[in-house]
XYZ file of C-alpha atoms in Angstrom:
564
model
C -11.179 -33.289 63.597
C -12.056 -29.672 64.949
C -9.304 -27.878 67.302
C -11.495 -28.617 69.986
C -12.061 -31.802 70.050
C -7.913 -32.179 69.230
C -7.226 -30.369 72.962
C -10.113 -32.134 74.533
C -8.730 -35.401 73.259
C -4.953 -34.405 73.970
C -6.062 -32.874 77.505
C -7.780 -36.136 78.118
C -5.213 -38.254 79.904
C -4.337 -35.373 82.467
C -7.917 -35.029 83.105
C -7.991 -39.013 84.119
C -5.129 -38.685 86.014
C -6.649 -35.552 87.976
C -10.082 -38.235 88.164
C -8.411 -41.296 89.152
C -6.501 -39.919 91.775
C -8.068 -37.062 93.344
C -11.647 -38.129 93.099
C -11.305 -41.563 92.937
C -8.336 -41.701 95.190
C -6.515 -44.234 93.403
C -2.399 -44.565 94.917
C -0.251 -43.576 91.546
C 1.262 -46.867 91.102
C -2.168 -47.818 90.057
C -3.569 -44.441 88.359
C -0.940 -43.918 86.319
C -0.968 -47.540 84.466
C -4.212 -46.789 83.023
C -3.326 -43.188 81.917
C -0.327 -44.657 80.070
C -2.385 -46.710 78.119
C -5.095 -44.180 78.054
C -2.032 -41.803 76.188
C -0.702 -44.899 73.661
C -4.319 -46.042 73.129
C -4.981 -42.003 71.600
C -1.972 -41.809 69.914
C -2.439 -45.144 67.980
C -5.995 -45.104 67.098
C -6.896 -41.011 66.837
C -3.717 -39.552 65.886
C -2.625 -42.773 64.194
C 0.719 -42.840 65.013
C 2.511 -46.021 64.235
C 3.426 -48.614 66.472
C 6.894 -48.223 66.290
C 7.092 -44.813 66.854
C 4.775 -45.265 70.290
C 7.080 -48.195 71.509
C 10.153 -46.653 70.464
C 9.005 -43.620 72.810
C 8.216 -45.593 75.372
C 11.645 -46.960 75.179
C 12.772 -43.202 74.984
C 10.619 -42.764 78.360
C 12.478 -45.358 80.231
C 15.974 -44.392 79.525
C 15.155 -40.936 81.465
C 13.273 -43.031 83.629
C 16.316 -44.627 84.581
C 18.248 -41.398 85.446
C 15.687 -40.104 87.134
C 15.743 -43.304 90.072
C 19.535 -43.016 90.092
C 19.482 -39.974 91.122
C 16.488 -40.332 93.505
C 18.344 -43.634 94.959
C 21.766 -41.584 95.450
C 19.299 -38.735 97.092
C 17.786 -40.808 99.495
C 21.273 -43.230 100.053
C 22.704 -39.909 101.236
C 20.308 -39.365 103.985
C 19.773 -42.739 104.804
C 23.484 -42.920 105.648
C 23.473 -40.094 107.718
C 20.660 -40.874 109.570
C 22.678 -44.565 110.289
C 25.745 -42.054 111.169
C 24.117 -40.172 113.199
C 25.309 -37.108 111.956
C 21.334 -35.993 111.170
C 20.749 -36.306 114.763
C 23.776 -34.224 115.694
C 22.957 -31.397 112.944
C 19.200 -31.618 114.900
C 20.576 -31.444 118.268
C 22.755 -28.164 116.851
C 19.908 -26.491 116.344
C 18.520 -26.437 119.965
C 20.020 -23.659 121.332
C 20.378 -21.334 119.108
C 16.770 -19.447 119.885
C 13.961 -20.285 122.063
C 11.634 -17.925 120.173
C 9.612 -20.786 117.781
C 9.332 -17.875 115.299
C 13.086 -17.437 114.708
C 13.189 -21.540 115.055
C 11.129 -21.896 112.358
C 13.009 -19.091 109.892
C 16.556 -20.745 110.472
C 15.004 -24.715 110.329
C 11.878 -24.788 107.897
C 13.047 -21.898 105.704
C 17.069 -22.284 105.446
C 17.601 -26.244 106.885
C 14.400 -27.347 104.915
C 15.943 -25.606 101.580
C 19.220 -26.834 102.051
C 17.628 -30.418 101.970
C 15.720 -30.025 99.413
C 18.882 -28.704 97.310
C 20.595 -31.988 98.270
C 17.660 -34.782 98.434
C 14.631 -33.323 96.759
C 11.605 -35.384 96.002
C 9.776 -34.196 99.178
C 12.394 -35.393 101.941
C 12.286 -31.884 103.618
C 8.606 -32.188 105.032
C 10.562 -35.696 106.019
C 13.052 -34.524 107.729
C 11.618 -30.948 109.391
C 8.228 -32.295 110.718
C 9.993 -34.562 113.100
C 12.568 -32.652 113.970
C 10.200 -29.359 114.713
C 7.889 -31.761 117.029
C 11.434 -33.094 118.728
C 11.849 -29.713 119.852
C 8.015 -29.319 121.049
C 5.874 -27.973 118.320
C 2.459 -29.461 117.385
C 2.573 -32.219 114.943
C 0.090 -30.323 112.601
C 2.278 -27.314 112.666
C 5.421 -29.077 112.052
C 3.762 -30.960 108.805
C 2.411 -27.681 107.433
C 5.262 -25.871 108.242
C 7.516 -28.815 106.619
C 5.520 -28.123 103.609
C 5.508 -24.552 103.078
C 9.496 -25.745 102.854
C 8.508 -27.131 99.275
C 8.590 -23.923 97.666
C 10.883 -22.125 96.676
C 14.311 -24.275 96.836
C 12.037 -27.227 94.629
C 13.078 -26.086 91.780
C 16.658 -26.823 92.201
C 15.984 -30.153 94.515
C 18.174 -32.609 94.221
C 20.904 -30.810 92.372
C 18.853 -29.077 89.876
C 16.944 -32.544 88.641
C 13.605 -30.512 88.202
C 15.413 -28.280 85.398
C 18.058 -30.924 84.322
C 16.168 -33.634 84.250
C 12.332 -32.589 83.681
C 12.452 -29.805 81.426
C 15.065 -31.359 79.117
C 12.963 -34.517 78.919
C 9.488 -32.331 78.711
C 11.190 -30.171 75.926
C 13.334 -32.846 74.033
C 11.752 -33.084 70.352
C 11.794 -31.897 67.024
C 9.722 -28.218 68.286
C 12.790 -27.329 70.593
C 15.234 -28.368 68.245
C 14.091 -26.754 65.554
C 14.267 -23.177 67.818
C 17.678 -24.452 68.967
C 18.899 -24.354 65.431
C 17.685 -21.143 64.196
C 19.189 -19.128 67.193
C 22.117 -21.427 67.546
C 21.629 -22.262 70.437
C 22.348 -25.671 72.876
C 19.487 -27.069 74.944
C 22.316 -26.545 78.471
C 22.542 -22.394 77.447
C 18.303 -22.622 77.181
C 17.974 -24.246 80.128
C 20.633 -21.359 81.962
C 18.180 -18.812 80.435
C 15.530 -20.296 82.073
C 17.107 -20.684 85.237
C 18.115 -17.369 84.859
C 14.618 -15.948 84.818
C 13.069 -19.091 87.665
C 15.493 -17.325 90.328
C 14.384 -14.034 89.838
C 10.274 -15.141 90.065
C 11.150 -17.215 93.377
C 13.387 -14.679 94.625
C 10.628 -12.289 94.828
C 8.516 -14.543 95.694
C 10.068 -16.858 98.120
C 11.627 -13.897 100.020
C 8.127 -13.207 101.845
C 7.771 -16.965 102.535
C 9.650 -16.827 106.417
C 7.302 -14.164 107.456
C 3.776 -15.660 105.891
C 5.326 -19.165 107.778
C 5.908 -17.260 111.313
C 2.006 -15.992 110.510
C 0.255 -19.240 109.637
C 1.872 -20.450 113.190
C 0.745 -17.655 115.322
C -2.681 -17.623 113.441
C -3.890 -21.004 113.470
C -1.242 -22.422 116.868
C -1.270 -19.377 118.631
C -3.527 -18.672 121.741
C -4.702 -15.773 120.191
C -5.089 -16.597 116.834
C -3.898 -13.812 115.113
C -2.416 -13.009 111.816
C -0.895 -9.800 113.301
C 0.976 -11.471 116.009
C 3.663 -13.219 113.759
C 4.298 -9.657 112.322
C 5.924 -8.966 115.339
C 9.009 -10.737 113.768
C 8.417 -8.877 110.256
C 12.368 -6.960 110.381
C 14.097 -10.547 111.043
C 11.311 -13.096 108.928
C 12.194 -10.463 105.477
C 16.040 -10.777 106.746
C 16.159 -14.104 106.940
C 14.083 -14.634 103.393
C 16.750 -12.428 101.739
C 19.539 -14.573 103.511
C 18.753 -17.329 101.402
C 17.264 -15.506 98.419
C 19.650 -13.005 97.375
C 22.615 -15.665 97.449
C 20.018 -18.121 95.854
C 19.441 -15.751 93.063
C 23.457 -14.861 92.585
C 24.421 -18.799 92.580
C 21.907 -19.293 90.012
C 22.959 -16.966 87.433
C 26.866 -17.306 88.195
C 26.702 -21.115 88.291
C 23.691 -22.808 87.188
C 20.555 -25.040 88.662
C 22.506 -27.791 90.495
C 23.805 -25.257 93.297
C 20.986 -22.530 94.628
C 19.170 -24.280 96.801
C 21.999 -26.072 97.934
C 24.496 -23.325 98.407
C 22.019 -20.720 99.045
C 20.658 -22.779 102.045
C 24.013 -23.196 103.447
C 24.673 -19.300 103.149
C 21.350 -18.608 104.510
C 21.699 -21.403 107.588
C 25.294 -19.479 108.319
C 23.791 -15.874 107.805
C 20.767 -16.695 110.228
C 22.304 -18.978 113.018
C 24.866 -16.238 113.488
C 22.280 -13.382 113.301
C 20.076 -14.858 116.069
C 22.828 -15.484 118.322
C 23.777 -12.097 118.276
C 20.579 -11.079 118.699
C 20.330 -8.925 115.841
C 16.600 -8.115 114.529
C 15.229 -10.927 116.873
C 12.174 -9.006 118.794
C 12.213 -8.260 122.778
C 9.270 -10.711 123.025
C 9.780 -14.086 122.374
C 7.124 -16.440 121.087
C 6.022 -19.720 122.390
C 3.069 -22.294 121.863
C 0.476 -22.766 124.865
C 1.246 -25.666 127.050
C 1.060 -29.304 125.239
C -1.849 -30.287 128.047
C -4.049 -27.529 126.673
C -3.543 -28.549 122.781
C -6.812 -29.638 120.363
C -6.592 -33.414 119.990
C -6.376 -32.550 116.365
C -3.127 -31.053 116.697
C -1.360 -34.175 118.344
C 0.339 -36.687 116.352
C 1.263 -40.386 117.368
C 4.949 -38.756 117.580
C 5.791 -37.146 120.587
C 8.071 -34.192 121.680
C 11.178 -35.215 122.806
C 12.850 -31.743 123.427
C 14.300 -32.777 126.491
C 16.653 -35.430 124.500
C 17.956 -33.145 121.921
C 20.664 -32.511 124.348
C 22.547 -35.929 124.350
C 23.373 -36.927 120.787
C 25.930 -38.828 119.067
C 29.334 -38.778 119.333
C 30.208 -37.085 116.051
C 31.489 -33.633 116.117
C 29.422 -31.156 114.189
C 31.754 -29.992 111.546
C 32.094 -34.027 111.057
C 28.117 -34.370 110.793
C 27.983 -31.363 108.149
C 31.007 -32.398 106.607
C 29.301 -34.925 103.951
C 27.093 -32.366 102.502
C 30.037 -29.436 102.977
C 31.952 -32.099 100.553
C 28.937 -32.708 98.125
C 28.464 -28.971 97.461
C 32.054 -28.424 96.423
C 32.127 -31.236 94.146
C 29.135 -30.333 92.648
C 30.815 -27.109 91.816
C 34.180 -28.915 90.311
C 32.157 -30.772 88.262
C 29.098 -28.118 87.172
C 31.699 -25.040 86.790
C 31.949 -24.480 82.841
C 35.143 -23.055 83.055
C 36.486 -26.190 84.820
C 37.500 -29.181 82.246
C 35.802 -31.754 84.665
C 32.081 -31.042 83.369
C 32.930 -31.282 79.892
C 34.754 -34.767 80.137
C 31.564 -36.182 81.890
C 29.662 -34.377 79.900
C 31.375 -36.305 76.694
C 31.151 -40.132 78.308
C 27.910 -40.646 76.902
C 25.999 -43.844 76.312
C 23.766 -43.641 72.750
C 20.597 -45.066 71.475
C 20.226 -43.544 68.146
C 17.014 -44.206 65.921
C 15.013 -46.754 68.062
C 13.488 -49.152 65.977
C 14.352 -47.225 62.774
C 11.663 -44.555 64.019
C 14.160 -41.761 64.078
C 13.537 -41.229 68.170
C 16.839 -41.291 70.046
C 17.830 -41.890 73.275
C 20.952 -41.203 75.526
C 22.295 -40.477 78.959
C 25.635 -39.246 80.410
C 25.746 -41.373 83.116
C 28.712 -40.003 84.597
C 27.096 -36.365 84.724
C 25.000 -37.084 86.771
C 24.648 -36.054 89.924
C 23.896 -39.180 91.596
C 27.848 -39.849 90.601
C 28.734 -36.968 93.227
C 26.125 -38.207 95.630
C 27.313 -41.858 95.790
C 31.176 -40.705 96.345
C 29.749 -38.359 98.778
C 27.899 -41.462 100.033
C 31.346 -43.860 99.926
C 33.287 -41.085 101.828
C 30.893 -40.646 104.989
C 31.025 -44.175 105.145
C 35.114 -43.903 105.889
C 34.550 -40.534 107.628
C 31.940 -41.672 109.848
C 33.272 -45.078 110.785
C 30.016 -46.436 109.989
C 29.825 -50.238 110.231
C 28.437 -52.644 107.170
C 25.445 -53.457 108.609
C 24.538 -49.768 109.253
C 25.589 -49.225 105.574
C 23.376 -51.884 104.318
C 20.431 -50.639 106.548
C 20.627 -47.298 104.149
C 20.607 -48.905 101.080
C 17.285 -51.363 102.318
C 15.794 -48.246 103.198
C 16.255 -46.445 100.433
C 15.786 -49.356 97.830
C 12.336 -49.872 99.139
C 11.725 -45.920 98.158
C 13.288 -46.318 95.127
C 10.184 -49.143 94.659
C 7.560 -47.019 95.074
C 8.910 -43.973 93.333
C 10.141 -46.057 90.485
C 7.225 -48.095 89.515
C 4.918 -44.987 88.939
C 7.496 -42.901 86.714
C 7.846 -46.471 84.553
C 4.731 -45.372 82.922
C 4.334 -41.684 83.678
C 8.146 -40.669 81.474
C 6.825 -42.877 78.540
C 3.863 -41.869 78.587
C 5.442 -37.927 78.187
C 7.188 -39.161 75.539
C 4.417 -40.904 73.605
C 2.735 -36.865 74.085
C 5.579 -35.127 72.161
C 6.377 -37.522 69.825
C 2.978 -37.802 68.420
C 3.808 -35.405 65.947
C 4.440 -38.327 63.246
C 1.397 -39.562 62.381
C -0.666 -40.419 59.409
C -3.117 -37.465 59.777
C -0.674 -35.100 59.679
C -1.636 -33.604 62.843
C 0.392 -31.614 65.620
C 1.479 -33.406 68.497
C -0.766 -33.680 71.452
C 0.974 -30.916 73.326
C 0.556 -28.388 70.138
C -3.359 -29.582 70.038
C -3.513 -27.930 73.377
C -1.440 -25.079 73.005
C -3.246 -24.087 70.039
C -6.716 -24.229 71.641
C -5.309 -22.114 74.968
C -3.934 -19.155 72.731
C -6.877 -19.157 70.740
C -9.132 -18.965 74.262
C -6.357 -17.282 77.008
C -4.577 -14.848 74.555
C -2.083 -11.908 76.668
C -3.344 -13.233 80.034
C -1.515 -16.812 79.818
C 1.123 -15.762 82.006
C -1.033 -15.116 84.946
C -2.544 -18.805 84.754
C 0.543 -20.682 83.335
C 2.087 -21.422 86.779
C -1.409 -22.888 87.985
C -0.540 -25.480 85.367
C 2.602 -25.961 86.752
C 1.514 -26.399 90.126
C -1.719 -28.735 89.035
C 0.858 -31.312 87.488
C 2.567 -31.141 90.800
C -0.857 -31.556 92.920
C -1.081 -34.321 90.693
C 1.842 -35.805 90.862
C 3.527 -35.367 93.651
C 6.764 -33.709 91.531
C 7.852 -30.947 90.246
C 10.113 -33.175 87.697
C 6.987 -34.789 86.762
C 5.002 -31.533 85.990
C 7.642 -30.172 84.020
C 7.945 -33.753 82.149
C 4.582 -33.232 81.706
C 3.767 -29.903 80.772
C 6.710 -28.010 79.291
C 6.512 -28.681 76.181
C 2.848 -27.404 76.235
C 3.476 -24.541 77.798
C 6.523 -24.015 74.974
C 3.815 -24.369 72.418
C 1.599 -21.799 74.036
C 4.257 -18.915 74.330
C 4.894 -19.743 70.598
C 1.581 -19.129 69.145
C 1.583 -16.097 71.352
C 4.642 -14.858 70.509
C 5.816 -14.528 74.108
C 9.107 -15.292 75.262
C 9.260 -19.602 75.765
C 11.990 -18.867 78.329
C 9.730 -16.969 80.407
C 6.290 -19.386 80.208
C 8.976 -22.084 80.756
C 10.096 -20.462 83.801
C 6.394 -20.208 84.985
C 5.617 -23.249 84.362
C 8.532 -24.864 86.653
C 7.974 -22.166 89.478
C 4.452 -23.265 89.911
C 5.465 -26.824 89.672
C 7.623 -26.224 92.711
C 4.518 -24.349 94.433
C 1.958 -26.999 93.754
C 4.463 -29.329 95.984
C 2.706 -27.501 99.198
C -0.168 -29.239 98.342
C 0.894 -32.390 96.211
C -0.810 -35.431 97.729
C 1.983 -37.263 97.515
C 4.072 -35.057 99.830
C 0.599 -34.092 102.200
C 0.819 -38.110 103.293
C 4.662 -38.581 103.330
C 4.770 -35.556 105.738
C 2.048 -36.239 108.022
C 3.458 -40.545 107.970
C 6.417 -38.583 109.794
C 4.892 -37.974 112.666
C 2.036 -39.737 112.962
C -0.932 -37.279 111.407
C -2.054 -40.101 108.747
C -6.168 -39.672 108.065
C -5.473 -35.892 108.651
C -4.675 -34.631 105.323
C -7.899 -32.631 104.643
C -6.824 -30.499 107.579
C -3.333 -29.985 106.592
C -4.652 -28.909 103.061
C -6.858 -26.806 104.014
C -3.854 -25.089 105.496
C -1.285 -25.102 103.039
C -3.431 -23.698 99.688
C -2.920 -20.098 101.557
C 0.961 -20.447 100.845
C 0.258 -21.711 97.370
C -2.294 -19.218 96.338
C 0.040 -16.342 97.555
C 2.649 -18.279 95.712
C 0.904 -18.682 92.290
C -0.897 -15.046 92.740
C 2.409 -13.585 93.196
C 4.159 -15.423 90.421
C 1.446 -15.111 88.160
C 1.477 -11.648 88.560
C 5.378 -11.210 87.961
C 4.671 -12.976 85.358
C 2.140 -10.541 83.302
C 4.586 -7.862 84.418
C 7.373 -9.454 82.647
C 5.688 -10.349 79.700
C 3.183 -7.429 79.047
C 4.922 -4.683 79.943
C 8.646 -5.191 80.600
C 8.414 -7.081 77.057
C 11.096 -9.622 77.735
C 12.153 -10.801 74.397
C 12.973 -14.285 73.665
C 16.847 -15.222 73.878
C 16.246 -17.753 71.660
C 14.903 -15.008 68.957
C 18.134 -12.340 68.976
């Protein structure tokens, strides 16, 4: 079998995915059935792996799987409950005031609130939670969903406490390849993946730091009565201040403490930085900004949710250190239990659960359940429920709510982690092949050569597109793009890096989070608009990266940690 037709044939499932939902439109929980068999029904029959080995991966799959909707159930429990508090109204209601510009509003909400949330929940729950609130305070509903999803940028990475990194790269990169690398440089998989966060905070930094301003842009250009690009530049001094206000803390937290904290942290910084900044007035233009009025809007623009400025003022009766005090308390036990110098990590760490040699195929499987972060989030959860004085039935509203998320989300990654296993364990088989990620890999630095870190965060973000995840991409693709900086003797921390800063790029314009988004406020049958919008953030994005990128590989020659 030529090299060829050993990528085609590898490349084949993503391909049907990319078909089945995109062209054909298919919803995931039934696209991604038929690519799972698609995957086994290759490995079995052209790389003739054994049976065993394919089930014993699948079993592999689903042990991840499981960690995975723990800590998406503990996410969304966590906002559930404090939308049941009330406390998400009162944080909404604190944000009033503070400006009446839209283009400072949108800095300090979208860009520091929206990363924030996405540091704490992940899996797309910004869009979720800004759209509304931008409308409450009179925006358009198609600016508040594309504004909600520029937010899924550059905090995605680290979403839900670094579960992108922790979760998807480990499970993408888990197999003999890695470990093999591991071994030589001795090296453990937790100081790879610190490498590699070292190096994804410097590409978003850059990056993301330009985000506020090409936001306040895309709102004066396409919501504005004039319609210009140039008129959002007006705010240039205080958009780049406010993009370092989360960045340059966001970068710092990464490399001093790892991926769980800096979107979390750095949000929170940022959010303090920029509330105080525009109440003192300081960089905030003369002019102030503002949308035409609502009676003169396109119908297009309008959304079944209404603005409800006027009762932002009211709110709940909790105070607002009380309302912010559940995610104050999740962010410093997060840091207790992530510090390395702290004994707390590495007793979690240790409490581990062990599957060795599933069906005497030499796969293993294993989880640390108390590591976790969805441990933090549920005590986080337990105490609001005391601090808040929330009643039981309020408490089991939460969990309904976010049970019938964890259904949807949970039924499609029951075949899409197995079937990422069945990919990079198909390197035992009786041809003697490389495993299906390899096949590619070998064909792309045979074709792409010196240029592959331009395109290799377009990969990243086409898993995402397709998936709806930046966990999934990374499940999916990191352990090709590993192969591919191999063969080209790049560094695998860097394409790694890429790979999982496009992921979190491609999230603009993931399906997935396009409908969740516009559901929000009532924009459903509207995507094609909103899309059509939000590829000029991820083109800048991927352009930008790709281009750091090249820099960092051609000419600054970063060498490989895992090679000194």
């Amino acid at each position: 079998m030529s090299e060829s037709l050993q990528a085609f044939l590898a490349a084949l499932p993503m391909l049907l995915a990319a078909v089945l939902l995109i062209g054909f439109r298919l919803p995931a929980r039934v696209g991604m059935p038929i690519v799972y068999l698609v995957i086994a029904a290759i490995a079995l029959f052209v790389w003739q792996v054994p049976f065993d080995r394919v089930a014993a991966s699948t079993l592999q799959g689903l042990v991840v799987t499981c960690e995975i909707l723990l800590i998406i159930f503990s996410a969304i429990l966590l906002l559930n409950t404090l939308k049941h508090s009330g406390a998400v109204e009162v944080i909404k209601n604190s944000f009033h005031d503070i400006s009446p510009d839209r283009r400072v509003q949108v800095i300090i909400i979208v860009w520091c609130f929206g990363a924030f949330i996405e540091g704490a929940a992940g899996f797309g729950t910004p869009a979720a939670i800004v759209a509304p609130l931008l409308v409450a305070l009179g925006f358009p509903a198609m600016a508040a969903v594309m504004l909600g999803l520029m937010a899924q940028s550059t905090p995605v990475t680290f979403g839900a406490a670094g579960t992108p990194i922790l979760v998807g790269l480990f499970g993408g990169l888990q197999g003999p390849q890695l470990d093999a690398v591991l071994e030589r440089s001795q090296m453990d998989f937790g100081t790879y993946l610190q490498y590699v966060t070292d190096e994804v905070v410097v590409f978003h930094g850059i990056t993301g730091t330009f985000m506020p301003l090409l936001m306040v842009m895309m709102l004066t250009r396409f919501f504005g009565t004039k319609g210009s690009w140039r008129e959002g530049l007006s705010i240039l001094p205080f958009a780049i201040f406010g993009g370092l206000a989360f960045t340059v803390p966001y970068m710092m937290i990464g490399w001093i403490l790892g991926p769980e904290f800096p979107s979390i942290i750095g949000g929170l910084i940022g959010l303090a930085i920029l509330i105080t900044a525009a109440r003192a007035g300081f960089l905030v233009p003369k002019d102030s900004w503002d949308f035409a009025p609502s009676s003169t809007w396109p119908a297009d623009w309008m959304g079944t949710l209404q603005s409800n400025a006027g009762a932002v003022a009211g709110g709940p009766r909790l105070s607002l250190l009380r309302a912010w005090a559940p995610y104050l308390l999740l962010a410093i036990l997060l840091v207790l239990t992530r510090v390395r110098e702290l004994p707390i990590g590495a007793w979690l760490r240790d409490q581990r659960i062990e599957l060795p040699d599933l069906l005497g195929t030499g796969v293993d499987a294993g989880s640390a359940p108390l590591y976790l972060p969805a441990l933090v989030i549920l005590i986080v959860v337990t105490a609001t429920y005391l601090l808040h004085g929330m009643r039981g039935s309020q408490m089991l509203s939460a969990i309904g709510e976010s049970g019938k998320t964890l259904i949807g989300a949970g039924f499609v990654l029951l075949f899409t982690i197995p079937m990422v296993r069945i990919y990079v364990n198909s390197d035992v088989n009786a041809l003697g092949l490389e495993s299906m990620p390899l096949a590619m890999a070998d064909w792309v630095s045979d074709s792409v050569g010196i240029v592959w870190p331009f395109f290799a965060p377009a990969i990243g973000a086409l898993g995402a597109f397709i998936a709806g995840s930046n966990v999934v991409s990374n499940l999916m693709f990191s352990a090709f793009q590993f192969g591919v900086a191999e063969r080209l003797a790049m560094s695998t921390v860097t394409i790694v890096a890429l790979q999982s800063v496009g992921a979190a790029a491609g999230n603009m314009i993931a399906i997935h989070n396009v409908v969740a988004a516009s559901a929000t406020v009532g924009l459903l049958g509207r995507e094609g608009a909103i899309l059509r919008k939000t590829i000029i953030p991820t083109l800048y994005y991927l352009l930008m990266v790709g281009t750091l990128g090249i820099i960092a590989v051609v000419f600054l020659e970063l060498v490989d940690p895992t090679a000194i």
